[in-house]
Coordinates of C-alpha atoms and ligand atoms in Angstrom, one line a residue:
M211 CA -81.6 -175.3 29.2
T212 CA -82.6 -174.8 25.7
A213 CA -82.9 -171.4 24.4
Q214 CA -86.5 -170.5 23.6
T215 CA -87.5 -168.4 20.6
V216 CA -89.6 -165.5 21.8
P217 CA -91.8 -164.2 19.0
A218 CA -90.9 -160.6 18.2
A219 CA -93.4 -158.0 19.0
P220 CA -94.8 -156.2 15.9
T221 CA -92.8 -153.1 15.4
A222 CA -94.7 -149.9 14.6
R223 CA -93.5 -148.2 11.5
D224 CA -92.0 -144.8 12.1
L225 CA -94.5 -142.3 10.9
T226 CA -92.4 -139.3 11.9
V227 CA -92.1 -136.6 9.2
T228 CA -88.5 -136.2 8.2
E229 CA -88.9 -133.9 5.1
V230 CA -91.6 -131.8 3.5
R231 CA -91.2 -130.6 -0.1
L232 CA -93.3 -127.8 -1.6
T233 CA -93.2 -127.5 -5.4
P234 CA -95.1 -124.6 -7.0
I235 CA -95.8 -125.4 -10.7
L236 CA -97.5 -123.8 -13.7
V237 CA -99.9 -126.1 -15.6
A238 CA -101.2 -125.6 -19.2
D239 CA -104.8 -124.4 -19.2
P240 CA -107.0 -123.8 -22.2
P241 CA -108.8 -120.4 -22.8
L242 CA -112.0 -121.3 -20.8
L243 CA -114.4 -118.4 -20.3
N244 CA -116.2 -117.4 -17.2
T245 CA -118.0 -114.4 -15.9
Q246 CA -114.7 -112.8 -14.7
G247 CA -112.7 -113.3 -17.9
V248 CA -110.8 -116.2 -19.3
H249 CA -108.3 -118.8 -17.9
Q250 CA -104.7 -117.8 -18.3
P251 CA -102.5 -120.1 -20.5
Y252 CA -100.9 -121.5 -17.4
T253 CA -102.3 -121.9 -13.9
P254 CA -100.5 -122.2 -10.6
R255 CA -100.8 -125.3 -8.4
L256 CA -98.8 -126.4 -5.4
I257 CA -97.6 -130.0 -5.0
V258 CA -96.9 -131.1 -1.4
E259 CA -94.7 -134.1 -0.6
I260 CA -94.3 -135.4 3.0
V261 CA -91.6 -137.9 3.6
T262 CA -91.7 -140.1 6.8
A263 CA -88.8 -141.8 8.7
D264 CA -89.5 -145.2 7.0
G265 CA -89.0 -143.6 3.6
T266 CA -92.6 -143.3 2.6
T267 CA -93.7 -140.3 0.6
G268 CA -97.3 -138.9 0.7
V269 CA -98.5 -136.4 -1.9
G270 CA -101.1 -133.6 -1.9
E271 CA -102.1 -130.8 -4.2
T272 CA -103.8 -127.4 -3.7
Y273 CA -103.9 -123.8 -5.1
G274 CA -100.5 -122.5 -6.0
D275 CA -101.1 -118.7 -5.9
T276 CA -98.7 -116.7 -3.8
T277 CA -101.4 -116.2 -1.2
Y278 CA -101.4 -119.9 -0.5
L279 CA -97.7 -120.5 -1.1
E280 CA -96.5 -117.9 1.4
P281 CA -98.2 -119.3 4.5
A282 CA -97.5 -122.9 3.4
R283 CA -93.7 -122.4 3.5
P284 CA -93.2 -121.6 7.2
F285 CA -95.8 -124.3 8.0
A286 CA -93.9 -126.9 6.1
E287 CA -90.7 -126.0 8.0
Q288 CA -92.4 -126.8 11.3
L289 CA -93.6 -130.3 10.3
E290 CA -90.4 -132.1 10.8
G291 CA -90.5 -134.4 13.8
R292 CA -94.3 -134.5 13.9
K293 CA -96.3 -137.6 12.8
V294 CA -98.6 -138.1 9.8
T295 CA -101.1 -139.5 12.1
D296 CA -101.4 -136.2 14.0
V297 CA -103.6 -134.5 11.4
N298 CA -105.7 -132.6 13.9
A299 CA -102.6 -131.2 15.5
L300 CA -101.3 -130.2 12.1
F301 CA -104.5 -128.1 11.6
A302 CA -103.9 -126.4 14.9
L303 CA -100.3 -125.7 14.1
L304 CA -101.2 -124.2 10.7
D305 CA -103.6 -121.9 12.5
E306 CA -100.7 -120.6 14.6
V307 CA -98.1 -120.4 11.8
A308 CA -100.3 -119.1 9.0
V309 CA -102.0 -116.3 11.0
A310 CA -98.8 -114.3 10.8
A311 CA -98.1 -115.1 7.1
A312 CA -101.6 -114.8 5.6
R313 CA -102.5 -111.4 4.3
V314 CA -106.1 -112.1 3.7
D315 CA -108.8 -109.9 5.1
T316 CA -112.2 -111.3 5.7
A317 CA -114.7 -111.2 2.8
V318 CA -112.3 -109.6 0.3
D319 CA -113.5 -111.8 -2.6
V320 CA -117.2 -111.9 -2.3
G321 CA -117.7 -111.8 -6.1
G322 CA -115.1 -114.4 -6.8
L323 CA -115.7 -117.8 -8.4
R324 CA -115.3 -119.7 -5.1
G325 CA -117.4 -117.6 -2.8
V326 CA -116.2 -115.5 0.2
Q327 CA -112.5 -115.5 0.8
T328 CA -111.4 -115.5 4.4
A329 CA -108.1 -116.1 6.2
D330 CA -109.7 -119.3 7.7
K331 CA -110.7 -120.6 4.4
L332 CA -107.3 -119.9 3.0
R333 CA -105.7 -121.9 5.8
L334 CA -108.1 -124.8 5.2
S335 CA -107.2 -124.7 1.5
I336 CA -103.5 -125.1 2.5
A337 CA -104.2 -127.6 5.2
S338 CA -106.1 -129.8 2.8
A339 CA -103.0 -130.6 0.7
F340 CA -101.1 -131.6 3.8
E341 CA -104.0 -133.7 5.1
V342 CA -104.2 -135.6 1.8
A343 CA -100.4 -136.1 1.8
C344 CA -100.5 -137.4 5.4
L345 CA -103.4 -139.8 4.5
D346 CA -101.5 -140.9 1.4
A347 CA -98.3 -141.6 3.4
L348 CA -100.3 -143.4 6.2
G349 CA -102.1 -145.5 3.7
K350 CA -98.9 -146.5 1.9
T351 CA -97.3 -147.4 5.3
L352 CA -100.3 -149.5 6.3
G353 CA -100.9 -151.0 2.9
L354 CA -104.4 -149.5 2.9
P355 CA -106.1 -147.2 0.3
V356 CA -107.1 -143.7 1.5
H357 CA -110.8 -144.7 1.3
A358 CA -110.2 -147.4 3.9
L359 CA -108.7 -144.7 6.2
L360 CA -112.0 -142.8 5.8
G361 CA -114.1 -145.8 6.8
G362 CA -114.2 -147.6 3.5
K363 CA -115.7 -147.1 0.0
L364 CA -119.4 -147.5 -0.6
R365 CA -119.0 -147.7 -4.4
D366 CA -116.3 -149.0 -6.8
T367 CA -116.5 -146.1 -9.2
V368 CA -117.3 -142.4 -8.8
E369 CA -119.3 -140.7 -11.5
Y370 CA -118.2 -137.3 -12.9
S371 CA -120.0 -134.9 -15.2
A372 CA -118.7 -133.3 -18.4
Y373 CA -117.7 -129.8 -17.6
L374 CA -118.6 -127.7 -20.6
F375 CA -117.1 -124.3 -21.1
C376 CA -117.6 -121.5 -23.7
K377 CA -114.1 -121.1 -25.0
W378 CA -111.9 -119.7 -27.7
A379 CA -110.1 -121.9 -30.1
G380 CA -106.8 -120.7 -28.7
H381 CA -105.2 -118.1 -26.4
P382 CA -104.7 -114.7 -27.9
E383 CA -102.2 -114.3 -30.7
G384 CA -98.6 -113.9 -29.4
V385 CA -99.3 -115.3 -25.9
P386 CA -97.1 -118.2 -25.2
A387 CA -99.4 -121.2 -24.6
E388 CA -100.0 -124.9 -25.3
K389 CA -102.4 -125.7 -28.1
D390 CA -105.6 -127.6 -27.3
D391 CA -107.6 -129.6 -29.8
W392 CA -111.1 -128.9 -28.5
G393 CA -111.8 -125.9 -30.8
A394 CA -114.0 -122.9 -30.1
A395 CA -117.3 -123.1 -28.3
L396 CA -119.0 -119.7 -28.5
D397 CA -122.6 -120.6 -29.4
P398 CA -125.1 -123.4 -28.7
A399 CA -123.8 -125.5 -31.6
G400 CA -120.2 -125.2 -30.4
V401 CA -121.3 -126.2 -26.8
V402 CA -123.2 -129.2 -28.1
A403 CA -120.1 -130.2 -30.3
Q404 CA -117.9 -129.9 -27.2
A405 CA -120.3 -132.0 -25.2
R406 CA -120.3 -134.7 -27.9
A407 CA -116.5 -134.8 -27.9
L408 CA -116.3 -135.1 -24.1
K409 CA -119.0 -137.8 -24.1
E410 CA -117.2 -139.7 -26.9
R411 CA -113.8 -139.5 -25.2
Y412 CA -114.8 -140.1 -21.6
G413 CA -118.4 -141.5 -21.6
F414 CA -119.9 -138.7 -19.4
G415 CA -123.6 -139.1 -18.8
S416 CA -124.3 -135.6 -17.4
F417 CA -123.3 -132.1 -18.5
K418 CA -122.6 -128.9 -16.7
L419 CA -122.2 -125.7 -18.6
K420 CA -120.2 -122.9 -17.1
G421 CA -122.4 -119.8 -17.7
G422 CA -122.3 -116.1 -16.9
V423 CA -120.3 -115.5 -20.0
F424 CA -123.0 -114.5 -22.5
P425 CA -126.4 -112.8 -21.9
P426 CA -128.7 -115.3 -20.2
E427 CA -130.9 -115.9 -23.3
E428 CA -127.9 -117.2 -25.2
E429 CA -127.0 -119.6 -22.4
V430 CA -130.7 -120.7 -22.1
A431 CA -130.4 -121.5 -25.9
A432 CA -127.3 -123.6 -25.2
V433 CA -129.1 -125.5 -22.5
R434 CA -132.1 -126.1 -24.8
A435 CA -129.7 -127.4 -27.5
L436 CA -128.0 -129.7 -25.0
A437 CA -131.4 -131.1 -23.9
E438 CA -132.3 -131.7 -27.5
A439 CA -129.0 -133.4 -28.3
F440 CA -128.8 -135.5 -25.1
P441 CA -132.4 -136.4 -24.0
G442 CA -132.6 -137.8 -20.5
H443 CA -129.0 -136.7 -19.5
P444 CA -128.9 -134.5 -16.4
L445 CA -128.0 -130.9 -17.2
R446 CA -126.7 -128.1 -15.0
L447 CA -126.0 -124.4 -15.6
D448 CA -123.6 -122.4 -13.4
P449 CA -123.3 -118.6 -14.1
N450 CA -121.3 -118.0 -10.9
G451 CA -123.8 -115.5 -9.4
A452 CA -123.8 -113.3 -12.5
W453 CA -127.6 -112.8 -12.5
S454 CA -130.0 -110.7 -10.4
V455 CA -132.8 -112.4 -8.6
E456 CA -135.3 -111.4 -11.3
T457 CA -133.1 -112.8 -14.1
S458 CA -132.5 -116.0 -12.1
V459 CA -136.3 -116.4 -11.7
E460 CA -136.9 -115.8 -15.4
V461 CA -134.3 -118.4 -16.4
A462 CA -135.5 -120.9 -13.8
E463 CA -139.0 -120.5 -15.1
E464 CA -137.9 -121.0 -18.7
I465 CA -135.6 -124.0 -18.4
G466 CA -135.9 -125.2 -14.8
G467 CA -137.7 -128.3 -16.1
L468 CA -134.6 -129.2 -18.2
L469 CA -132.2 -128.9 -15.3
E470 CA -131.0 -131.3 -12.7
Y471 CA -130.1 -128.2 -10.8
L472 CA -129.3 -124.5 -11.3
E473 CA -125.9 -123.6 -9.8
D474 CA -125.3 -120.3 -8.1
P475 CA -127.6 -118.2 -10.4
T476 CA -127.3 -115.3 -8.0
L477 CA -125.0 -114.1 -5.3
G478 CA -125.5 -114.5 -1.6
T479 CA -127.7 -116.6 0.6
P480 CA -130.8 -114.3 0.8
A481 CA -130.9 -113.9 -3.0
M482 CA -130.5 -117.7 -3.5
A483 CA -133.3 -118.3 -0.9
E484 CA -135.6 -115.9 -2.8
V485 CA -134.9 -117.7 -6.1
A486 CA -135.5 -121.1 -4.5
A487 CA -138.7 -120.0 -2.9
R488 CA -140.1 -118.4 -6.0
T489 CA -139.2 -121.1 -8.5
G490 CA -138.9 -124.4 -6.7
V491 CA -136.0 -125.3 -9.0
P492 CA -133.2 -127.1 -7.1
L493 CA -130.3 -124.7 -6.5
A494 CA -126.7 -125.9 -6.0
T495 CA -123.8 -123.9 -4.6
N496 CA -120.1 -123.7 -4.3
M497 CA -120.3 -120.0 -3.6
C498 CA -122.7 -119.2 -0.8
V499 CA -121.9 -122.3 1.3
T500 CA -118.2 -122.7 1.3
T501 CA -117.5 -122.7 5.1
F502 CA -119.2 -124.3 8.1
S503 CA -120.2 -120.9 9.4
E504 CA -122.3 -120.3 6.3
I505 CA -124.4 -123.4 6.6
R506 CA -126.9 -122.3 9.3
E507 CA -128.3 -119.4 7.4
A508 CA -128.4 -121.2 4.0
F509 CA -130.0 -124.4 5.3
T510 CA -132.6 -122.7 7.6
T511 CA -133.7 -120.5 4.8
N512 CA -133.8 -123.3 2.3
A513 CA -131.5 -121.3 0.0
V514 CA -129.7 -124.4 -1.4
Q515 CA -130.7 -128.0 -2.1
V516 CA -127.2 -129.2 -3.2
V517 CA -123.9 -128.2 -1.6
L518 CA -120.9 -128.7 -3.9
S519 CA -118.1 -129.6 -1.6
D520 CA -114.5 -129.0 -2.5
H521 CA -112.0 -130.8 -0.3
H522 CA -109.4 -128.0 -1.0
Y523 CA -111.3 -125.2 0.6
W524 CA -113.4 -127.2 3.1
G525 CA -110.1 -128.4 4.6
G526 CA -109.5 -131.9 3.4
L527 CA -111.2 -135.3 3.1
R528 CA -112.3 -135.7 6.7
N529 CA -114.0 -132.2 6.7
T530 CA -115.7 -133.2 3.4
L531 CA -117.3 -136.1 5.3
H532 CA -118.3 -133.8 8.2
L533 CA -119.9 -131.5 5.7
A534 CA -121.7 -134.4 4.1
A535 CA -123.0 -135.5 7.5
V536 CA -124.4 -132.0 8.2
C537 CA -126.0 -131.9 4.8
R538 CA -127.6 -135.3 5.5
A539 CA -129.1 -134.0 8.7
F540 CA -130.8 -131.1 6.9
G541 CA -131.9 -133.2 3.9
V542 CA -129.6 -131.2 1.6
D543 CA -127.8 -133.2 -1.1
V544 CA -124.0 -133.1 -1.5
S545 CA -121.9 -133.3 -4.6
M546 CA -118.5 -132.0 -5.6
H547 CA -117.2 -128.7 -7.0
S548 CA -114.0 -128.6 -9.1
N549 CA -111.4 -125.9 -9.8
T550 CA -108.5 -126.5 -12.2
H551 CA -106.7 -129.5 -10.7
L552 CA -104.4 -132.4 -11.5
G553 CA -104.5 -136.1 -10.9
I554 CA -103.5 -136.0 -7.2
S555 CA -106.6 -134.0 -6.4
L556 CA -108.8 -136.2 -8.7
A557 CA -107.6 -139.3 -6.8
A558 CA -108.3 -137.6 -3.5
M559 CA -111.8 -136.4 -4.7
T560 CA -112.5 -140.0 -5.9
H561 CA -111.5 -141.6 -2.6
V562 CA -113.6 -139.3 -0.5
A563 CA -116.6 -139.3 -2.9
S564 CA -116.5 -143.2 -2.7
T565 CA -117.2 -143.0 1.0
V566 CA -120.0 -140.4 1.0
P567 CA -123.4 -142.1 1.6
G568 CA -126.2 -141.1 -0.8
L569 CA -124.2 -139.4 -3.5
H570 CA -127.0 -138.6 -6.0
H571 CA -125.2 -136.3 -8.4
A572 CA -122.1 -136.8 -10.6
C573 CA -119.1 -134.8 -9.3
D574 CA -117.5 -132.0 -11.3
S575 CA -114.0 -132.2 -12.6
H576 CA -111.8 -130.0 -14.8
Y577 CA -109.4 -132.9 -15.3
P578 CA -110.2 -133.5 -19.0
W579 CA -109.1 -129.9 -19.7
Q580 CA -105.7 -130.5 -18.1
S581 CA -103.4 -132.0 -20.8
E582 CA -100.5 -132.0 -18.3
D583 CA -100.0 -133.8 -15.0
V584 CA -97.4 -134.7 -12.5
L585 CA -98.2 -138.4 -12.3
T586 CA -96.5 -141.3 -14.0
E587 CA -99.9 -142.4 -15.2
R588 CA -103.0 -140.2 -15.8
L589 CA -106.2 -141.2 -14.2
T590 CA -108.9 -142.3 -16.7
F591 CA -112.6 -141.9 -17.0
E592 CA -114.6 -145.0 -18.1
D593 CA -118.3 -144.4 -18.8
G594 CA -117.8 -141.0 -17.2
A595 CA -116.5 -142.5 -13.9
V596 CA -113.2 -143.0 -12.2
R597 CA -112.5 -146.4 -10.6
V598 CA -111.8 -146.1 -6.9
S599 CA -108.2 -147.3 -6.3
D600 CA -107.6 -150.1 -3.8
A601 CA -103.8 -149.6 -4.0
P602 CA -102.2 -148.3 -0.8
G603 CA -102.6 -144.5 -0.2
L604 CA -104.1 -142.5 -3.1
G605 CA -102.9 -145.0 -5.6
V606 CA -100.9 -142.5 -7.7
T607 CA -97.2 -142.1 -8.4
L608 CA -95.5 -138.8 -8.8
D609 CA -93.4 -138.3 -11.9
H610 CA -90.5 -136.2 -10.6
D611 CA -89.2 -135.3 -14.1
R612 CA -92.6 -133.9 -15.0
L613 CA -92.8 -132.1 -11.7
A614 CA -89.4 -130.6 -12.2
A615 CA -90.3 -129.4 -15.8
L616 CA -93.5 -127.7 -14.6
H617 CA -91.7 -126.2 -11.7
R618 CA -89.1 -124.8 -14.1
R619 CA -91.9 -123.1 -16.0
W620 CA -93.0 -121.5 -12.7
L621 CA -89.4 -120.4 -11.9
E622 CA -89.0 -118.9 -15.4
D623 CA -92.3 -117.0 -15.2
D624 CA -91.8 -113.3 -14.5
G625 CA -94.5 -113.3 -11.9
T626 CA -97.5 -112.6 -14.2
L627 CA -98.8 -116.1 -14.1
R628 CA -98.0 -117.1 -10.5
D629 CA -101.3 -115.7 -9.4
R630 CA -104.4 -116.6 -11.3
D631 CA -106.1 -113.6 -12.8
D632 CA -108.8 -114.3 -15.3
A633 CA -109.6 -110.6 -15.8
A634 CA -105.9 -109.8 -16.6
A635 CA -106.0 -112.7 -19.2
M636 CA -109.1 -111.2 -20.8
R637 CA -107.5 -107.7 -21.0
I638 CA -104.9 -109.1 -23.4
A639 CA -107.7 -109.7 -25.9
D640 CA -109.9 -106.8 -24.7
P641 CA -107.8 -104.0 -23.1
D642 CA -111.0 -102.3 -21.9
W643 CA -112.1 -105.3 -19.9
V644 CA -112.9 -104.8 -16.3
T645 CA -114.1 -107.4 -13.9
P646 CA -117.9 -107.2 -14.2
T647 CA -119.9 -105.9 -11.3
V648 CA -122.4 -108.5 -10.1
P649 CA -125.2 -108.9 -10.9
R650 CA -124.1 -108.6 -14.5
W651 CA -127.5 -109.3 -15.9
Ligands
MG299 MG1 -119.9 -123.3 -9.4

């Protein structure tokens, strides 16, 4: 009898998690102003690496403040032996582990820049980095880009807007900081010059101005100057809820016609609903709709017309798609919010944004403000857009030397920069500064 060759059955790759590495880092940040104060010279981020039994590493990124780091550590310890395909189970596990570690009361940060802070939202912000790392590892193992794991891209590039900030030329004298070459922007001419520079370097076609820094009439003047300098380019203004309903209505009546949308002019869903009803100017938010539980009230009162998703605090890329589906059902547009982030998150944002049907607004990104990254190659903007990678996973490679250097900075910090505090940073320049009560104007 002759021996017959039996074709080998395809072997499944081993997707078991064998190691999880958490690396808190401090990243250089320019002196960007907002209604609470100014960005500190370095901002904390947390880099998550998940290694599987077949030697694949997936990466994710989220907030690095102690509040996020503390629950992330015991969670990471429990992941060994689980699979990167069990993302739903990981979320459930995080709920168990982090409840004990999280020290967040509900609604402790209602005036913050990212809306209400709850223990649930904090857990989702942590989970998002692990979800992205799992998807990155799974994609690399299967040879598929993350967008394919989300159902496939609908576009080859994702458009971003230029994120304009009032800013100082540098951090206060004597504060250790990296220098930036953007110069000061403290009046309409400075804002327009910054917009020109961002457009020149990256090709952005739309502009968002972070407001709530100067009295509304000065920010109205800046928007008018932008409209004059860039006719036909979509403009947005975001004072982070710093205005009363009356002020919001006045601003909307003055410059509503120049704006693609007005972002969080005032705080809270009832106030936003009143502004929307009285002005008809489209309102966007990353403050009054930041969790699924806030959707019903906001959508049924027509308080917002655009929800700015953020995969970090919505709990990852799949939840971002769930949010987009709910928005679609209510005829509410969806776009993307940004907090200070690095290339891992920009890649994740780009993958998920490429899969969202009917994305009518350019997404926000702080990335041009971040001169440092942990990747071997920075992501680039062309004509204001990022190309959607078809490489396996997120399509990015971690630079371990850079990661180690930024981690060393975190280790060497005496604790003052490990938790972002824009008001504390402002007090260095202005010792009398207190976080303004809202509404400020
Ligand atoms: Mg905002």
